Amino acid sequence: MVLLINLGGFNMDSKLECINDKFLQEDLEILAHSNIPFNEMNNSSVLVTGATGMIGVHIILTLMCCNRINNTGIKIYALVRNIEKVKNIYADLFNRNDVKFIIGDIIENIDIDNDIDFIIHCASITESELMVKNPVMTIKTAIWGTDNILNLAVKSKVKSFVYVSSMEMYGTFETTASDVTENQIGGINPLKVRSNYPESKRMCENMCIAYLSEYGVPAKIARLAQTFGAGVLPSENRVFAQFARSVIENKDIVLHTSGKSEGNYCYIRDAISAILIILLNGINGEAYNISNEKSHTTIADMALLVAREIADNRIKVVFDIPKTNIYGYASENKMKLNSNKLKKLGWKPQVGLKESYIRMIGSMESYK
C-alpha cells in the first residue's frame, strides 16, 4: 500500500530550490543550462525512487530547477519511506506542486494511477554498517524493490528506465586493473556477509536485462563511482563526509583501514548530469561507468590531500585499524574505471577532487 500526497499549492517562482546553499543552487542552475536534452522530457512524468537519498534528492532538485528555468513542465513523483525525512529535506519546497511524494516501502507492491514516462531507480541501502548488521534487508531492498519497480515500468510502458548501480558490482581484481570497462568483471566472495551489496547489484542489473528481453523495458544501467559534493545530506557518514567534517571541526582524520584501496570518484553535479544523459541518450541494455578518471586516488592519498591542501595542515591523518572489519568496509580494491563509453554520449566531468571538497565543505557549513 502506498500513499500519494501533494505538499502545498502552486507557486513555482517564489523560491530558489536551495535558498541557503549557494553551492548546491549554483550546481542545479548549471545543470539546467547544460547540454542535457531536457526538451525530450517536456510535460512528461518522472518517478524517482530513493528520493531522500543523496542521488535521488539531487535528481529531484535538478528537475525542479529545470522546470523553473526552462519551463519544462515535468511532473515528478518521489518514492520515499519516511515522511519526516521528506519534511526535513524538502521543507522549503512544499509550496511547489511539480513534485508529489509517494509514501511507501519499495519492497511492497508499488502502483501509481498516473502514467509514468521515465523511471530513475536510486533506492538502495548504501551504508556499509547496515549492510553488515542487516544483510537480509539489504538484499530484499535491492532484489524485491527492483522487481517491483521494473513491474511498474512494464505497466506504465515507460520511455526510459535507469537503474543506478555501483562500481562495487565489479568486485575485486587480483592485480591492479587500470581502465576497467563495462565488459570486465572481478571476483566477489559470496561467503562474506558484506558481499550482499555487490552481489545484489549484479543481480539487479541482470534483472534489468531480463525485463528488457522479456517485456521490452527500455532499461539502462548507471554504474556510479563514489559520489559526493555540494548538498551532501547531514546523515551522510561515508568516508568523504567524515573527511569533510574533520576539516570543519578541526579534528584529525582517522582511518580504520590501511587506505591502500583505490577509489574512483565523481562530483555530484557531474554524476547527476551523467544519469540524466544515460536516461535520455543511453542505449537499452547497456551499462555506463560514471567516474572522473582524473579524481582517481587511494583512500590514504585522498585523506592526505584533504589534511594538507583543504585544511592547510591544521589536521593530520591517523591510522586506527581494528582487528576485524567492524565498520563493514568493502574489500580492498585496486581498479580504475574507464568512462569513455559515457563520454561518447556527450558527457564530460567538470569538477576535480580538490574543488569537490571545497564545494562540499562550503555547502555543509551553510547548514550550521
Short mmCIF file of C-alpha atoms in Angstrom, two decimals:
data_model
loop_
_atom_site.label_atom_id
_atom_site.label_comp_id
_atom_site.label_asym_id
_atom_site.label_seq_id
_atom_site.Cartn_x
_atom_site.Cartn_y
_atom_site.Cartn_z
CA MET A 1 0.00 0.00 0.00
CA VAL A 2 1.28 3.46 -0.89
CA LEU A 3 0.06 6.96 -0.10
CA LEU A 4 0.31 9.70 -2.70
CA ILE A 5 0.49 13.20 -1.27
CA ASN A 6 0.97 16.69 -2.62
CA LEU A 7 2.50 19.10 -0.14
CA GLY A 8 1.39 22.68 -0.66
CA GLY A 9 0.00 24.73 -3.52
CA PHE A 10 1.43 26.01 -6.77
CA ASN A 11 3.87 28.90 -6.63
CA MET A 12 6.88 27.81 -8.59
CA ASP A 13 8.66 31.18 -8.88
CA SER A 14 8.58 32.11 -5.19
CA LYS A 15 11.90 30.49 -4.22
CA LEU A 16 15.09 29.01 -5.49
CA GLU A 17 15.49 25.30 -4.88
CA CYS A 18 18.23 25.69 -2.22
CA ILE A 19 17.96 29.20 -0.90
CA ASN A 20 20.51 28.65 1.89
CA ASP A 21 23.09 26.68 -0.09
CA LYS A 22 24.71 28.78 -2.81
CA PHE A 23 26.99 25.93 -3.89
CA LEU A 24 24.15 23.48 -4.48
CA GLN A 25 21.96 26.13 -6.08
CA GLU A 26 24.76 27.01 -8.49
CA ASP A 27 25.16 23.32 -9.37
CA LEU A 28 21.44 22.98 -10.10
CA GLU A 29 21.37 26.01 -12.37
CA ILE A 30 24.47 24.87 -14.24
CA LEU A 31 22.71 21.56 -14.87
CA ALA A 32 19.53 23.31 -16.00
CA HIS A 33 21.56 25.27 -18.59
CA SER A 34 23.71 22.27 -19.67
CA ASN A 35 23.64 20.09 -22.79
CA ILE A 36 21.23 17.60 -21.19
CA PRO A 37 18.29 17.31 -23.67
CA PHE A 38 15.62 18.28 -21.14
CA ASN A 39 13.28 19.19 -24.01
CA GLU A 40 12.73 15.46 -24.51
CA MET A 41 11.05 15.47 -21.08
CA ASN A 42 8.68 18.37 -21.71
CA ASN A 43 5.35 17.80 -19.90
CA SER A 44 6.36 14.24 -19.04
CA SER A 45 6.23 12.39 -15.72
CA VAL A 46 9.27 11.02 -13.89
CA LEU A 47 9.38 8.59 -10.98
CA VAL A 48 12.47 8.79 -8.75
CA THR A 49 12.93 6.09 -6.10
CA GLY A 50 15.13 6.60 -3.06
CA ALA A 51 14.05 10.23 -3.06
CA THR A 52 15.56 11.00 0.36
CA GLY A 53 18.97 9.56 -0.57
CA MET A 54 21.72 11.78 -1.93
CA ILE A 55 21.37 10.81 -5.60
CA GLY A 56 17.57 10.86 -5.52
CA VAL A 57 17.43 14.25 -3.82
CA HIS A 58 19.81 15.82 -6.33
CA ILE A 59 17.91 14.41 -9.32
CA ILE A 60 14.61 15.76 -7.99
CA LEU A 61 16.09 19.19 -7.22
CA THR A 62 17.64 19.29 -10.70
CA LEU A 63 14.31 18.53 -12.37
CA MET A 64 12.57 21.14 -10.23
CA CYS A 65 15.20 23.72 -11.16
CA CYS A 66 14.80 22.78 -14.81
CA ASN A 67 11.04 23.29 -14.51
CA ARG A 68 11.56 26.76 -13.06
CA ILE A 69 14.25 27.89 -15.50
CA ASN A 70 13.26 26.07 -18.70
CA ASN A 71 9.51 25.74 -18.12
CA THR A 72 9.66 22.04 -18.98
CA GLY A 73 6.53 21.12 -17.04
CA ILE A 74 7.98 17.86 -15.71
CA LYS A 75 5.76 16.08 -13.18
CA ILE A 76 7.97 14.49 -10.53
CA TYR A 77 6.89 11.50 -8.43
CA ALA A 78 9.21 10.84 -5.49
CA LEU A 79 9.08 7.46 -3.72
CA VAL A 80 10.05 7.65 -0.04
CA ARG A 81 9.55 5.59 3.13
CA ASN A 82 9.79 8.28 5.78
CA ILE A 83 7.63 11.40 5.68
CA GLU A 84 9.73 13.07 8.38
CA LYS A 85 12.80 12.82 6.16
CA VAL A 86 10.78 14.41 3.36
CA LYS A 87 9.87 17.33 5.59
CA ASN A 88 13.46 17.80 6.75
CA ILE A 89 15.00 17.63 3.29
CA TYR A 90 12.36 19.35 1.15
CA ALA A 91 10.89 21.73 3.75
CA ASP A 92 11.41 24.92 1.74
CA LEU A 93 9.87 23.41 -1.37
CA PHE A 94 6.48 22.38 -0.03
CA ASN A 95 4.87 25.30 -1.83
CA ARG A 96 5.60 23.82 -5.26
CA ASN A 97 3.30 21.36 -6.96
CA ASP A 98 5.65 19.93 -9.58
CA VAL A 99 6.60 17.16 -7.14
CA LYS A 100 4.35 14.60 -5.46
CA PHE A 101 5.65 12.30 -2.72
CA ILE A 102 4.68 8.63 -2.69
CA ILE A 103 4.95 7.24 0.82
CA GLY A 104 5.61 3.52 0.78
CA ASP A 105 8.16 0.73 1.09
CA ILE A 106 9.83 -0.29 -2.15
CA ILE A 107 9.76 -3.98 -1.21
CA GLU A 108 5.96 -3.82 -1.26
CA ASN A 109 3.84 -3.55 -4.40
CA ILE A 110 4.11 -0.07 -5.90
CA ASP A 111 1.18 1.05 -8.02
CA ILE A 112 0.63 4.58 -9.30
CA ASP A 113 -2.60 5.54 -11.05
CA ASN A 114 -0.91 8.21 -13.15
CA ASP A 115 1.08 7.36 -16.27
CA ILE A 116 4.85 7.35 -15.78
CA ASP A 117 7.11 8.21 -18.72
CA PHE A 118 10.55 7.85 -17.10
CA ILE A 119 11.89 5.99 -14.07
CA ILE A 120 15.20 6.57 -12.28
CA HIS A 121 15.63 3.80 -9.71
CA CYS A 122 18.01 5.01 -6.98
CA ALA A 123 16.64 3.27 -3.89
CA SER A 124 19.26 1.15 -2.13
CA ILE A 125 20.89 0.61 1.23
CA THR A 126 24.25 2.39 0.92
CA GLU A 127 25.64 2.42 4.47
CA SER A 128 28.32 -0.23 4.96
CA GLU A 129 27.44 -0.78 8.62
CA LEU A 130 23.81 -1.54 7.71
CA MET A 131 24.99 -3.99 5.04
CA VAL A 132 26.75 -5.93 7.79
CA LYS A 133 24.10 -5.53 10.51
CA ASN A 134 21.07 -6.03 8.23
CA PRO A 135 22.27 -8.12 5.28
CA VAL A 136 18.88 -9.74 4.61
CA MET A 137 17.14 -6.38 4.37
CA THR A 138 19.92 -5.11 2.12
CA ILE A 139 19.25 -7.96 -0.30
CA LYS A 140 15.45 -7.69 -0.11
CA THR A 141 15.54 -3.94 -0.69
CA ALA A 142 17.67 -4.47 -3.78
CA ILE A 143 16.03 -7.54 -5.33
CA TRP A 144 12.38 -7.20 -4.32
CA GLY A 145 12.44 -3.44 -4.72
CA THR A 146 13.93 -3.56 -8.20
CA ASP A 147 11.46 -6.24 -9.27
CA ASN A 148 8.56 -4.07 -8.09
CA ILE A 149 9.84 -1.01 -9.94
CA LEU A 150 10.51 -2.99 -13.12
CA ASN A 151 6.96 -4.36 -12.95
CA LEU A 152 5.70 -0.79 -12.68
CA ALA A 153 7.80 0.08 -15.72
CA VAL A 154 6.08 -2.70 -17.65
CA LYS A 155 2.59 -1.47 -16.67
CA SER A 156 3.45 2.15 -17.46
CA LYS A 157 5.19 1.34 -20.76
CA VAL A 158 7.91 3.82 -19.81
CA LYS A 159 10.02 5.61 -22.42
CA SER A 160 13.24 5.01 -20.47
CA PHE A 161 14.41 3.36 -17.25
CA VAL A 162 17.73 3.85 -15.46
CA TYR A 163 18.94 1.55 -12.72
CA VAL A 164 21.54 3.28 -10.53
CA SER A 165 24.13 0.61 -9.82
CA SER A 166 27.56 0.85 -8.25
CA MET A 167 31.22 0.35 -9.12
CA GLU A 168 31.17 -2.29 -6.35
CA MET A 169 29.46 -4.67 -8.75
CA TYR A 170 32.85 -5.18 -10.42
CA GLY A 171 34.12 -6.98 -7.33
CA THR A 172 37.88 -7.18 -6.83
CA PHE A 173 40.75 -7.90 -9.19
CA GLU A 174 43.78 -9.99 -8.26
CA THR A 175 46.13 -7.37 -9.66
CA THR A 176 45.76 -3.65 -10.27
CA ALA A 177 43.17 -3.16 -13.01
CA SER A 178 43.52 0.06 -14.99
CA ASP A 179 40.93 1.38 -17.44
CA VAL A 180 38.21 -1.05 -16.36
CA THR A 181 35.47 -1.00 -18.98
CA GLU A 182 31.88 -2.13 -18.66
CA ASN A 183 32.64 -5.59 -20.07
CA GLN A 184 35.27 -6.51 -17.47
CA ILE A 185 34.41 -8.19 -14.18
CA GLY A 186 36.25 -9.12 -10.99
CA GLY A 187 35.53 -11.62 -8.25
CA ILE A 188 33.12 -11.48 -5.30
CA ASN A 189 33.32 -13.91 -2.38
CA PRO A 190 29.70 -14.99 -1.66
CA LEU A 191 30.73 -16.35 1.75
CA LYS A 192 31.44 -12.84 3.08
CA VAL A 193 28.38 -11.11 4.51
CA ARG A 194 29.46 -7.71 3.10
CA SER A 195 29.19 -9.24 -0.38
CA ASN A 196 25.40 -8.82 -0.18
CA TYR A 197 25.69 -5.34 -1.69
CA PRO A 198 27.82 -6.01 -4.80
CA GLU A 199 26.13 -9.38 -5.42
CA SER A 200 22.66 -7.80 -5.27
CA LYS A 201 23.79 -5.00 -7.60
CA ARG A 202 24.86 -7.62 -10.12
CA MET A 203 21.55 -9.44 -9.82
CA CYS A 204 19.55 -6.23 -10.22
CA GLU A 205 21.50 -5.34 -13.34
CA ASN A 206 20.66 -8.75 -14.78
CA MET A 207 17.00 -8.26 -13.82
CA CYS A 208 17.01 -5.09 -15.92
CA ILE A 209 18.36 -7.08 -18.87
CA ALA A 210 15.76 -9.82 -18.25
CA TYR A 211 12.88 -7.31 -18.21
CA LEU A 212 14.23 -5.72 -21.39
CA SER A 213 14.44 -9.12 -23.09
CA GLU A 214 11.07 -10.47 -21.96
CA TYR A 215 8.90 -7.35 -21.56
CA GLY A 216 10.68 -4.68 -23.57
CA VAL A 217 11.51 -2.39 -20.64
CA PRO A 218 13.97 0.19 -22.07
CA ALA A 219 16.45 -0.26 -19.23
CA LYS A 220 19.91 1.29 -18.94
CA ILE A 221 22.43 0.90 -16.11
CA ALA A 222 24.48 3.64 -14.47
CA ARG A 223 27.49 2.32 -12.54
CA LEU A 224 28.37 5.05 -10.08
CA ALA A 225 31.78 5.69 -8.64
CA GLN A 226 31.93 7.19 -5.13
CA THR A 227 29.94 10.39 -5.50
CA PHE A 228 29.92 13.50 -3.31
CA GLY A 229 29.77 17.27 -3.36
CA ALA A 230 27.52 20.21 -2.53
CA GLY A 231 24.24 19.20 -0.93
CA VAL A 232 25.56 16.11 0.84
CA LEU A 233 22.92 15.10 3.39
CA PRO A 234 23.53 15.72 7.12
CA SER A 235 23.07 11.98 7.77
CA GLU A 236 25.81 11.03 5.32
CA ASN A 237 28.61 9.10 7.04
CA ARG A 238 30.67 7.68 4.19
CA VAL A 239 34.39 8.39 4.17
CA PHE A 240 34.21 11.60 2.12
CA ALA A 241 31.73 13.14 4.59
CA GLN A 242 33.88 12.06 7.53
CA PHE A 243 36.92 13.74 5.95
CA ALA A 244 34.94 16.93 5.35
CA ARG A 245 33.67 17.03 8.94
CA SER A 246 37.24 16.60 10.18
CA VAL A 247 38.14 19.82 8.35
CA ILE A 248 35.10 21.69 9.61
CA GLU A 249 35.62 20.51 13.22
CA ASN A 250 39.40 20.89 13.03
CA LYS A 251 39.94 17.24 14.01
CA ASP A 252 42.42 14.68 12.74
CA ILE A 253 41.25 12.28 10.02
CA VAL A 254 41.12 8.75 11.47
CA LEU A 255 41.44 5.84 9.02
CA HIS A 256 40.25 2.38 10.08
CA THR A 257 41.97 0.67 7.12
CA SER A 258 45.42 0.95 5.56
CA GLY A 259 43.89 3.27 2.98
CA LYS A 260 45.56 1.42 0.11
CA SER A 261 42.26 0.71 -1.62
CA GLU A 262 41.98 2.80 -4.78
CA GLY A 263 38.91 4.96 -5.11
CA ASN A 264 37.02 6.15 -8.17
CA TYR A 265 35.26 9.46 -7.52
CA CYS A 266 32.85 11.83 -9.20
CA TYR A 267 31.42 15.19 -8.18
CA ILE A 268 27.67 15.05 -7.59
CA ARG A 269 26.79 17.57 -10.32
CA ASP A 270 28.74 15.54 -12.87
CA ALA A 271 27.08 12.33 -11.66
CA ILE A 272 23.55 13.76 -11.98
CA SER A 273 24.37 15.02 -15.46
CA ALA A 274 25.57 11.53 -16.37
CA ILE A 275 22.45 9.77 -15.07
CA LEU A 276 20.14 12.11 -16.98
CA ILE A 277 22.19 11.77 -20.18
CA ILE A 278 22.03 7.98 -19.83
CA LEU A 279 18.25 8.23 -19.30
CA LEU A 280 17.78 10.28 -22.46
CA ASN A 281 20.66 9.24 -24.75
CA GLY A 282 21.73 5.83 -23.45
CA ILE A 283 21.30 2.56 -25.33
CA ASN A 284 18.86 0.00 -23.93
CA GLY A 285 20.56 -2.93 -22.22
CA GLU A 286 23.88 -1.11 -21.85
CA ALA A 287 25.82 -0.18 -18.69
CA TYR A 288 27.86 3.02 -18.31
CA ASN A 289 30.63 3.83 -15.85
CA ILE A 290 30.25 7.22 -14.14
CA SER A 291 33.66 8.27 -12.88
CA ASN A 292 36.03 11.19 -13.17
CA GLU A 293 39.26 9.44 -14.11
CA LYS A 294 41.32 12.46 -13.01
CA SER A 295 39.91 12.08 -9.47
CA HIS A 296 41.20 8.52 -9.08
CA THR A 297 43.27 8.08 -5.89
CA THR A 298 43.82 5.87 -2.84
CA ILE A 299 41.87 6.49 0.38
CA ALA A 300 45.10 7.38 2.18
CA ASP A 301 46.21 9.84 -0.50
CA MET A 302 42.79 11.47 -0.51
CA ALA A 303 42.97 11.86 3.27
CA LEU A 304 46.38 13.46 2.94
CA LEU A 305 45.12 15.82 0.22
CA VAL A 306 42.27 16.94 2.48
CA ALA A 307 44.53 17.37 5.51
CA ARG A 308 47.26 19.26 3.64
CA GLU A 309 45.52 21.20 0.88
CA ILE A 310 41.98 21.71 2.21
CA ALA A 311 42.78 22.05 5.93
CA ASP A 312 46.16 23.73 5.31
CA ASN A 313 47.93 21.18 7.56
CA ARG A 314 45.83 22.12 10.61
CA ILE A 315 44.94 18.44 10.95
CA LYS A 316 46.76 15.17 10.27
CA VAL A 317 45.90 11.63 9.20
CA VAL A 318 45.84 8.96 11.94
CA PHE A 319 45.59 5.18 11.37
CA ASP A 320 43.48 3.17 13.84
CA ILE A 321 42.90 -0.24 12.24
CA PRO A 322 40.69 -2.76 14.13
CA LYS A 323 41.44 -6.50 14.00
CA THR A 324 38.07 -7.25 12.40
CA ASN A 325 36.03 -5.37 9.80
CA ILE A 326 33.52 -4.00 12.32
CA TYR A 327 32.77 -0.99 10.13
CA GLY A 328 31.71 -3.08 7.14
CA TYR A 329 34.15 -1.56 4.68
CA ALA A 330 34.29 -3.05 1.19
CA SER A 331 37.18 -5.32 0.31
CA GLU A 332 40.43 -3.58 -0.64
CA ASN A 333 40.40 -2.94 -4.34
CA LYS A 334 42.74 -1.60 -6.98
CA MET A 335 40.94 -0.63 -10.14
CA LYS A 336 40.42 2.47 -12.24
CA LEU A 337 37.14 2.86 -14.07
CA ASN A 338 37.10 3.89 -17.71
CA SER A 339 34.29 6.32 -18.60
CA ASN A 340 34.92 6.60 -22.37
CA LYS A 341 31.65 4.85 -23.21
CA LEU A 342 29.69 7.51 -21.32
CA LYS A 343 31.72 10.32 -22.87
CA LYS A 344 30.59 9.14 -26.31
CA LEU A 345 27.04 10.12 -25.25
CA GLY A 346 28.20 13.71 -24.76
CA TRP A 347 29.15 13.64 -21.06
CA LYS A 348 32.25 15.27 -19.65
CA PRO A 349 33.17 15.67 -15.95
CA GLN A 350 33.84 19.26 -14.93
CA VAL A 351 34.83 19.23 -11.24
CA GLY A 352 38.04 17.75 -9.85
CA LEU A 353 38.71 16.18 -6.44
CA LYS A 354 40.03 19.27 -4.64
CA GLU A 355 37.21 21.50 -5.90
CA SER A 356 34.71 18.78 -4.96
CA TYR A 357 35.85 19.03 -1.33
CA ILE A 358 35.88 22.82 -1.34
CA ARG A 359 32.31 22.95 -2.63
CA MET A 360 31.09 20.16 -0.33
CA ILE A 361 32.59 21.77 2.78
CA GLY A 362 31.18 25.16 1.81
CA SER A 363 27.78 23.55 1.37
CA MET A 364 27.98 21.70 4.71
CA GLU A 365 28.94 24.88 6.53
CA SER A 366 25.89 26.69 5.16
CA TYR A 367 23.68 24.41 7.26
CA LYS A 368 25.47 25.04 10.56
#
